[in-house]
């Protein structure tokens, strides 16, 4: 059948929902900008590597929203959607790189520090495990042992990156 036209209250509620969404995004952007500046300043003062800050503080900052939304979607019974969102989330990086190259041209002068190479290698291993290990070895099921293993791998990766950034290990540049 034909759907009934929306009443004034329903239209007003939809309008307020859009306004609330825009306001929330604006506040999050402003807060994120300030936090990036704050942690950047702390990093420069303390001598911490930008790569270390990017791999930890900033990565956590952008991942918390994904964690909350993906968990909410999964709890509502849409596990496949939540899993797809986990892989779709990193597309923001690709989008920002495309935007940067379109607006500014070729990006050059990026130095690949040891911790960046280590981070990329560990991410490649993790993604390979998710794409190959989970479907073929674990038959598409993530047990508590597999989840604990993935979290442990993440912690070990973060420790290795911190030690590399502090030049405790891997002191000589690889590239």
JSON list of C-alpha atoms in Angstrom, two decimals:
[
{"chain": "A", "resi": 1, "resn": "UNK", "atom": "CA", "xyz": [0.00, 0.00, 0.00]},
{"chain": "A", "resi": 2, "resn": "UNK", "atom": "CA", "xyz": [0.81, 3.64, -0.18]},
{"chain": "A", "resi": 3, "resn": "UNK", "atom": "CA", "xyz": [2.68, 5.07, 2.75]},
{"chain": "A", "resi": 4, "resn": "UNK", "atom": "CA", "xyz": [1.06, 7.83, 4.74]},
{"chain": "A", "resi": 5, "resn": "UNK", "atom": "CA", "xyz": [2.69, 11.26, 4.51]},
{"chain": "A", "resi": 6, "resn": "UNK", "atom": "CA", "xyz": [4.89, 12.22, 7.41]},
{"chain": "A", "resi": 7, "resn": "UNK", "atom": "CA", "xyz": [3.31, 14.37, 10.06]},
{"chain": "A", "resi": 8, "resn": "UNK", "atom": "CA", "xyz": [4.82, 17.60, 11.31]},
{"chain": "A", "resi": 9, "resn": "UNK", "atom": "CA", "xyz": [6.27, 15.87, 14.39]},
{"chain": "A", "resi": 10, "resn": "UNK", "atom": "CA", "xyz": [7.99, 13.18, 12.33]},
{"chain": "A", "resi": 11, "resn": "UNK", "atom": "CA", "xyz": [9.45, 15.74, 9.90]},
{"chain": "A", "resi": 12, "resn": "UNK", "atom": "CA", "xyz": [10.64, 17.91, 12.77]},
{"chain": "A", "resi": 13, "resn": "UNK", "atom": "CA", "xyz": [12.24, 14.87, 14.41]},
{"chain": "A", "resi": 14, "resn": "UNK", "atom": "CA", "xyz": [14.08, 13.99, 11.18]},
{"chain": "A", "resi": 15, "resn": "UNK", "atom": "CA", "xyz": [15.22, 17.60, 10.84]},
{"chain": "A", "resi": 16, "resn": "UNK", "atom": "CA", "xyz": [16.51, 17.61, 14.43]},
{"chain": "A", "resi": 17, "resn": "UNK", "atom": "CA", "xyz": [18.28, 14.30, 13.83]},
{"chain": "A", "resi": 18, "resn": "UNK", "atom": "CA", "xyz": [20.15, 15.78, 10.85]},
{"chain": "A", "resi": 19, "resn": "UNK", "atom": "CA", "xyz": [21.03, 18.93, 12.82]},
{"chain": "A", "resi": 20, "resn": "UNK", "atom": "CA", "xyz": [22.23, 16.81, 15.76]},
{"chain": "A", "resi": 21, "resn": "UNK", "atom": "CA", "xyz": [24.38, 14.67, 13.46]},
{"chain": "A", "resi": 22, "resn": "UNK", "atom": "CA", "xyz": [25.99, 17.72, 11.84]},
{"chain": "A", "resi": 23, "resn": "UNK", "atom": "CA", "xyz": [26.59, 19.30, 15.24]},
{"chain": "A", "resi": 24, "resn": "UNK", "atom": "CA", "xyz": [28.15, 16.09, 16.62]},
{"chain": "A", "resi": 25, "resn": "UNK", "atom": "CA", "xyz": [30.48, 15.79, 13.63]},
{"chain": "A", "resi": 26, "resn": "UNK", "atom": "CA", "xyz": [31.48, 19.45, 14.00]},
{"chain": "A", "resi": 27, "resn": "UNK", "atom": "CA", "xyz": [32.25, 19.05, 17.71]},
{"chain": "A", "resi": 28, "resn": "UNK", "atom": "CA", "xyz": [34.18, 15.83, 17.12]},
{"chain": "A", "resi": 29, "resn": "UNK", "atom": "CA", "xyz": [36.22, 17.48, 14.38]},
{"chain": "A", "resi": 30, "resn": "UNK", "atom": "CA", "xyz": [37.00, 20.46, 16.60]},
{"chain": "A", "resi": 31, "resn": "UNK", "atom": "CA", "xyz": [37.94, 18.24, 19.55]},
{"chain": "A", "resi": 32, "resn": "UNK", "atom": "CA", "xyz": [40.06, 15.98, 17.36]},
{"chain": "A", "resi": 33, "resn": "UNK", "atom": "CA", "xyz": [41.90, 18.98, 15.91]},
{"chain": "A", "resi": 34, "resn": "UNK", "atom": "CA", "xyz": [42.71, 20.25, 19.39]},
{"chain": "A", "resi": 35, "resn": "UNK", "atom": "CA", "xyz": [43.81, 16.82, 20.60]},
{"chain": "A", "resi": 36, "resn": "UNK", "atom": "CA", "xyz": [46.06, 16.37, 17.56]},
{"chain": "A", "resi": 37, "resn": "UNK", "atom": "CA", "xyz": [47.66, 19.74, 18.27]},
{"chain": "A", "resi": 38, "resn": "UNK", "atom": "CA", "xyz": [48.03, 18.90, 21.97]},
{"chain": "A", "resi": 39, "resn": "UNK", "atom": "CA", "xyz": [49.60, 15.48, 21.43]},
{"chain": "A", "resi": 40, "resn": "UNK", "atom": "CA", "xyz": [51.75, 16.85, 18.62]},
{"chain": "A", "resi": 41, "resn": "UNK", "atom": "CA", "xyz": [53.09, 19.49, 21.01]},
{"chain": "A", "resi": 42, "resn": "UNK", "atom": "CA", "xyz": [53.66, 16.92, 23.75]},
{"chain": "A", "resi": 43, "resn": "UNK", "atom": "CA", "xyz": [55.45, 14.72, 21.22]},
{"chain": "A", "resi": 44, "resn": "UNK", "atom": "CA", "xyz": [57.74, 17.55, 20.11]},
{"chain": "A", "resi": 45, "resn": "UNK", "atom": "CA", "xyz": [58.47, 18.58, 23.71]},
{"chain": "A", "resi": 46, "resn": "UNK", "atom": "CA", "xyz": [59.18, 15.02, 24.85]},
{"chain": "A", "resi": 47, "resn": "UNK", "atom": "CA", "xyz": [61.00, 14.07, 21.66]},
{"chain": "A", "resi": 48, "resn": "UNK", "atom": "CA", "xyz": [58.56, 11.25, 20.91]},
{"chain": "A", "resi": 49, "resn": "UNK", "atom": "CA", "xyz": [58.45, 10.08, 17.33]},
{"chain": "A", "resi": 50, "resn": "UNK", "atom": "CA", "xyz": [55.54, 11.23, 15.18]},
{"chain": "A", "resi": 51, "resn": "UNK", "atom": "CA", "xyz": [55.32, 7.65, 13.95]},
{"chain": "A", "resi": 52, "resn": "UNK", "atom": "CA", "xyz": [54.87, 6.41, 17.51]},
{"chain": "A", "resi": 53, "resn": "UNK", "atom": "CA", "xyz": [52.15, 8.99, 18.16]},
{"chain": "A", "resi": 54, "resn": "UNK", "atom": "CA", "xyz": [50.43, 8.04, 14.91]},
{"chain": "A", "resi": 55, "resn": "UNK", "atom": "CA", "xyz": [50.58, 4.32, 15.66]},
{"chain": "A", "resi": 56, "resn": "UNK", "atom": "CA", "xyz": [49.22, 4.69, 19.17]},
{"chain": "A", "resi": 57, "resn": "UNK", "atom": "CA", "xyz": [47.46, 7.85, 20.35]},
{"chain": "A", "resi": 58, "resn": "UNK", "atom": "CA", "xyz": [46.01, 9.00, 17.04]},
{"chain": "A", "resi": 59, "resn": "UNK", "atom": "CA", "xyz": [45.15, 5.48, 15.90]},
{"chain": "A", "resi": 60, "resn": "UNK", "atom": "CA", "xyz": [43.25, 4.88, 19.14]},
{"chain": "A", "resi": 61, "resn": "UNK", "atom": "CA", "xyz": [41.46, 8.18, 18.71]},
{"chain": "A", "resi": 62, "resn": "UNK", "atom": "CA", "xyz": [40.13, 7.33, 15.29]},
{"chain": "A", "resi": 63, "resn": "UNK", "atom": "CA", "xyz": [39.43, 3.71, 16.20]},
{"chain": "A", "resi": 64, "resn": "UNK", "atom": "CA", "xyz": [37.23, 4.26, 19.25]},
{"chain": "A", "resi": 65, "resn": "UNK", "atom": "CA", "xyz": [34.29, 5.41, 17.12]},
{"chain": "A", "resi": 66, "resn": "UNK", "atom": "CA", "xyz": [34.69, 2.37, 14.89]},
{"chain": "A", "resi": 67, "resn": "UNK", "atom": "CA", "xyz": [34.84, 0.09, 17.93]},
{"chain": "A", "resi": 68, "resn": "UNK", "atom": "CA", "xyz": [31.63, 1.50, 19.39]},
{"chain": "A", "resi": 69, "resn": "UNK", "atom": "CA", "xyz": [29.69, 1.52, 16.12]},
{"chain": "A", "resi": 70, "resn": "UNK", "atom": "CA", "xyz": [30.91, -1.92, 14.97]},
{"chain": "A", "resi": 71, "resn": "UNK", "atom": "CA", "xyz": [30.12, -3.43, 18.38]},
{"chain": "A", "resi": 72, "resn": "UNK", "atom": "CA", "xyz": [26.65, -1.87, 18.35]},
{"chain": "A", "resi": 73, "resn": "UNK", "atom": "CA", "xyz": [25.94, -3.20, 14.86]},
{"chain": "A", "resi": 74, "resn": "UNK", "atom": "CA", "xyz": [27.17, -6.68, 15.81]},
{"chain": "A", "resi": 75, "resn": "UNK", "atom": "CA", "xyz": [25.04, -6.74, 18.98]},
{"chain": "A", "resi": 76, "resn": "UNK", "atom": "CA", "xyz": [21.98, -5.91, 16.91]},
{"chain": "A", "resi": 77, "resn": "UNK", "atom": "CA", "xyz": [22.50, -9.17, 15.04]},
{"chain": "A", "resi": 78, "resn": "UNK", "atom": "CA", "xyz": [24.21, -7.78, 11.95]},
{"chain": "A", "resi": 79, "resn": "UNK", "atom": "CA", "xyz": [27.60, -9.46, 12.40]},
{"chain": "A", "resi": 80, "resn": "UNK", "atom": "CA", "xyz": [28.38, -9.51, 8.67]},
{"chain": "A", "resi": 81, "resn": "UNK", "atom": "CA", "xyz": [27.78, -5.77, 8.45]},
{"chain": "A", "resi": 82, "resn": "UNK", "atom": "CA", "xyz": [30.08, -5.18, 11.44]},
{"chain": "A", "resi": 83, "resn": "UNK", "atom": "CA", "xyz": [32.83, -7.29, 9.90]},
{"chain": "A", "resi": 84, "resn": "UNK", "atom": "CA", "xyz": [32.49, -5.47, 6.57]},
{"chain": "A", "resi": 85, "resn": "UNK", "atom": "CA", "xyz": [32.75, -2.15, 8.43]},
{"chain": "A", "resi": 86, "resn": "UNK", "atom": "CA", "xyz": [36.01, -3.30, 10.02]},
{"chain": "A", "resi": 87, "resn": "UNK", "atom": "CA", "xyz": [37.53, -3.68, 6.57]},
{"chain": "A", "resi": 88, "resn": "UNK", "atom": "CA", "xyz": [35.77, -0.62, 5.13]},
{"chain": "A", "resi": 89, "resn": "UNK", "atom": "CA", "xyz": [36.94, 1.72, 7.91]},
{"chain": "A", "resi": 90, "resn": "UNK", "atom": "CA", "xyz": [40.55, 1.97, 6.70]},
{"chain": "A", "resi": 91, "resn": "UNK", "atom": "CA", "xyz": [39.24, 3.32, 3.41]},
{"chain": "A", "resi": 92, "resn": "UNK", "atom": "CA", "xyz": [39.28, 6.71, 5.13]},
{"chain": "A", "resi": 93, "resn": "UNK", "atom": "CA", "xyz": [43.07, 6.62, 4.84]},
{"chain": "A", "resi": 94, "resn": "UNK", "atom": "CA", "xyz": [42.83, 5.88, 1.16]},
{"chain": "A", "resi": 95, "resn": "UNK", "atom": "CA", "xyz": [40.29, 8.67, 0.68]},
{"chain": "A", "resi": 96, "resn": "UNK", "atom": "CA", "xyz": [42.47, 11.19, 2.51]},
{"chain": "A", "resi": 97, "resn": "UNK", "atom": "CA", "xyz": [45.51, 10.21, 0.45]},
{"chain": "A", "resi": 98, "resn": "UNK", "atom": "CA", "xyz": [43.52, 10.56, -2.79]},
{"chain": "A", "resi": 99, "resn": "UNK", "atom": "CA", "xyz": [42.22, 13.97, -1.66]},
{"chain": "A", "resi": 100, "resn": "UNK", "atom": "CA", "xyz": [45.76, 15.10, -0.72]},
{"chain": "A", "resi": 101, "resn": "UNK", "atom": "CA", "xyz": [47.23, 14.06, -4.06]},
{"chain": "A", "resi": 102, "resn": "UNK", "atom": "CA", "xyz": [44.40, 15.62, -6.06]},
{"chain": "A", "resi": 103, "resn": "UNK", "atom": "CA", "xyz": [44.59, 18.93, -4.19]},
{"chain": "A", "resi": 104, "resn": "UNK", "atom": "CA", "xyz": [48.38, 19.15, -3.73]},
{"chain": "A", "resi": 105, "resn": "UNK", "atom": "CA", "xyz": [49.89, 16.90, -6.36]},
{"chain": "A", "resi": 106, "resn": "UNK", "atom": "CA", "xyz": [52.35, 14.09, -5.76]},
{"chain": "A", "resi": 107, "resn": "UNK", "atom": "CA", "xyz": [53.26, 13.56, -2.13]},
{"chain": "A", "resi": 108, "resn": "UNK", "atom": "CA", "xyz": [57.01, 13.34, -1.69]},
{"chain": "A", "resi": 109, "resn": "UNK", "atom": "CA", "xyz": [59.58, 13.55, 1.04]},
{"chain": "A", "resi": 110, "resn": "UNK", "atom": "CA", "xyz": [58.03, 10.92, 3.26]},
{"chain": "A", "resi": 111, "resn": "UNK", "atom": "CA", "xyz": [60.76, 9.14, 5.17]},
{"chain": "A", "resi": 112, "resn": "UNK", "atom": "CA", "xyz": [59.99, 5.53, 6.02]},
{"chain": "A", "resi": 113, "resn": "UNK", "atom": "CA", "xyz": [61.29, 5.16, 9.55]},
{"chain": "A", "resi": 114, "resn": "UNK", "atom": "CA", "xyz": [61.85, 1.74, 11.06]},
{"chain": "A", "resi": 115, "resn": "UNK", "atom": "CA", "xyz": [58.69, 1.92, 13.15]},
{"chain": "A", "resi": 116, "resn": "UNK", "atom": "CA", "xyz": [56.58, 2.70, 10.06]},
{"chain": "A", "resi": 117, "resn": "UNK", "atom": "CA", "xyz": [58.03, -0.30, 8.23]},
{"chain": "A", "resi": 118, "resn": "UNK", "atom": "CA", "xyz": [57.48, -2.46, 11.32]},
{"chain": "A", "resi": 119, "resn": "UNK", "atom": "CA", "xyz": [53.90, -1.21, 11.68]},
{"chain": "A", "resi": 120, "resn": "UNK", "atom": "CA", "xyz": [53.13, -1.86, 8.01]},
{"chain": "A", "resi": 121, "resn": "UNK", "atom": "CA", "xyz": [54.64, -5.34, 8.22]},
{"chain": "A", "resi": 122, "resn": "UNK", "atom": "CA", "xyz": [52.65, -6.23, 11.34]},
{"chain": "A", "resi": 123, "resn": "UNK", "atom": "CA", "xyz": [49.46, -4.87, 9.75]},
{"chain": "A", "resi": 124, "resn": "UNK", "atom": "CA", "xyz": [50.10, -6.99, 6.66]},
{"chain": "A", "resi": 125, "resn": "UNK", "atom": "CA", "xyz": [50.55, -10.07, 8.86]},
{"chain": "A", "resi": 126, "resn": "UNK", "atom": "CA", "xyz": [47.36, -9.30, 10.79]},
{"chain": "A", "resi": 127, "resn": "UNK", "atom": "CA", "xyz": [45.29, -8.74, 7.66]},
{"chain": "A", "resi": 128, "resn": "UNK", "atom": "CA", "xyz": [46.69, -11.90, 6.07]},
{"chain": "A", "resi": 129, "resn": "UNK", "atom": "CA", "xyz": [45.67, -13.85, 9.17]},
{"chain": "A", "resi": 130, "resn": "UNK", "atom": "CA", "xyz": [42.18, -12.35, 9.05]},
{"chain": "A", "resi": 131, "resn": "UNK", "atom": "CA", "xyz": [41.76, -13.06, 5.34]},
{"chain": "A", "resi": 132, "resn": "UNK", "atom": "CA", "xyz": [43.37, -16.50, 5.24]},
{"chain": "A", "resi": 133, "resn": "UNK", "atom": "CA", "xyz": [43.52, -17.84, 8.79]},
{"chain": "A", "resi": 134, "resn": "UNK", "atom": "CA", "xyz": [40.00, -17.14, 9.97]},
{"chain": "A", "resi": 135, "resn": "UNK", "atom": "CA", "xyz": [38.13, -18.52, 6.92]},
{"chain": "A", "resi": 136, "resn": "UNK", "atom": "CA", "xyz": [40.39, -21.48, 6.13]},
{"chain": "A", "resi": 137, "resn": "UNK", "atom": "CA", "xyz": [42.05, -22.48, 9.40]},
{"chain": "A", "resi": 138, "resn": "UNK", "atom": "CA", "xyz": [39.25, -21.56, 11.82]},
{"chain": "A", "resi": 139, "resn": "UNK", "atom": "CA", "xyz": [36.41, -22.23, 9.36]},
{"chain": "A", "resi": 140, "resn": "UNK", "atom": "CA", "xyz": [35.10, -18.67, 9.62]},
{"chain": "A", "resi": 141, "resn": "UNK", "atom": "CA", "xyz": [34.74, -18.66, 13.40]},
{"chain": "A", "resi": 142, "resn": "UNK", "atom": "CA", "xyz": [36.65, -16.46, 15.81]},
{"chain": "A", "resi": 143, "resn": "UNK", "atom": "CA", "xyz": [37.06, -18.35, 19.07]},
{"chain": "A", "resi": 144, "resn": "UNK", "atom": "CA", "xyz": [38.17, -16.81, 22.35]},
{"chain": "A", "resi": 145, "resn": "UNK", "atom": "CA", "xyz": [41.63, -18.25, 21.76]},
{"chain": "A", "resi": 146, "resn": "UNK", "atom": "CA", "xyz": [41.86, -16.65, 18.30]},
{"chain": "A", "resi": 147, "resn": "UNK", "atom": "CA", "xyz": [40.57, -13.31, 19.62]},
{"chain": "A", "resi": 148, "resn": "UNK", "atom": "CA", "xyz": [43.03, -13.42, 22.53]},
{"chain": "A", "resi": 149, "resn": "UNK", "atom": "CA", "xyz": [45.80, -14.24, 20.06]},
{"chain": "A", "resi": 150, "resn": "UNK", "atom": "CA", "xyz": [44.88, -11.24, 17.89]},
{"chain": "A", "resi": 151, "resn": "UNK", "atom": "CA", "xyz": [44.80, -8.90, 20.90]},
{"chain": "A", "resi": 152, "resn": "UNK", "atom": "CA", "xyz": [48.15, -10.30, 22.09]},
{"chain": "A", "resi": 153, "resn": "UNK", "atom": "CA", "xyz": [49.63, -9.75, 18.63]},
{"chain": "A", "resi": 154, "resn": "UNK", "atom": "CA", "xyz": [48.41, -6.14, 18.77]},
{"chain": "A", "resi": 155, "resn": "UNK", "atom": "CA", "xyz": [50.02, -5.58, 22.18]},
{"chain": "A", "resi": 156, "resn": "UNK", "atom": "CA", "xyz": [53.31, -7.13, 21.05]},
{"chain": "A", "resi": 157, "resn": "UNK", "atom": "CA", "xyz": [53.21, -4.96, 17.91]},
{"chain": "A", "resi": 158, "resn": "UNK", "atom": "CA", "xyz": [52.68, -1.79, 19.97]},
{"chain": "A", "resi": 159, "resn": "UNK", "atom": "CA", "xyz": [55.54, -2.71, 22.33]},
{"chain": "A", "resi": 160, "resn": "UNK", "atom": "CA", "xyz": [57.85, -3.39, 19.36]},
{"chain": "A", "resi": 161, "resn": "UNK", "atom": "CA", "xyz": [56.91, -0.06, 17.78]},
{"chain": "A", "resi": 162, "resn": "UNK", "atom": "CA", "xyz": [57.51, 1.80, 21.06]},
{"chain": "A", "resi": 163, "resn": "UNK", "atom": "CA", "xyz": [60.90, 0.11, 21.54]},
{"chain": "A", "resi": 164, "resn": "UNK", "atom": "CA", "xyz": [61.84, 0.82, 17.93]},
{"chain": "A", "resi": 165, "resn": "UNK", "atom": "CA", "xyz": [60.72, 4.43, 18.21]},
{"chain": "A", "resi": 166, "resn": "UNK", "atom": "CA", "xyz": [62.78, 4.86, 21.38]},
{"chain": "A", "resi": 167, "resn": "UNK", "atom": "CA", "xyz": [65.73, 3.30, 19.54]},
{"chain": "A", "resi": 168, "resn": "UNK", "atom": "CA", "xyz": [66.01, 0.53, 22.11]},
{"chain": "A", "resi": 169, "resn": "UNK", "atom": "CA", "xyz": [65.87, -2.02, 19.29]},
{"chain": "A", "resi": 170, "resn": "UNK", "atom": "CA", "xyz": [66.48, -1.66, 15.53]},
{"chain": "A", "resi": 171, "resn": "UNK", "atom": "CA", "xyz": [68.64, 1.47, 15.96]},
{"chain": "A", "resi": 172, "resn": "UNK", "atom": "CA", "xyz": [70.05, 1.50, 12.42]},
{"chain": "A", "resi": 173, "resn": "UNK", "atom": "CA", "xyz": [67.71, 2.74, 9.66]},
{"chain": "A", "resi": 174, "resn": "UNK", "atom": "CA", "xyz": [66.43, 0.01, 7.37]},
{"chain": "A", "resi": 175, "resn": "UNK", "atom": "CA", "xyz": [65.86, 2.41, 4.48]}
]
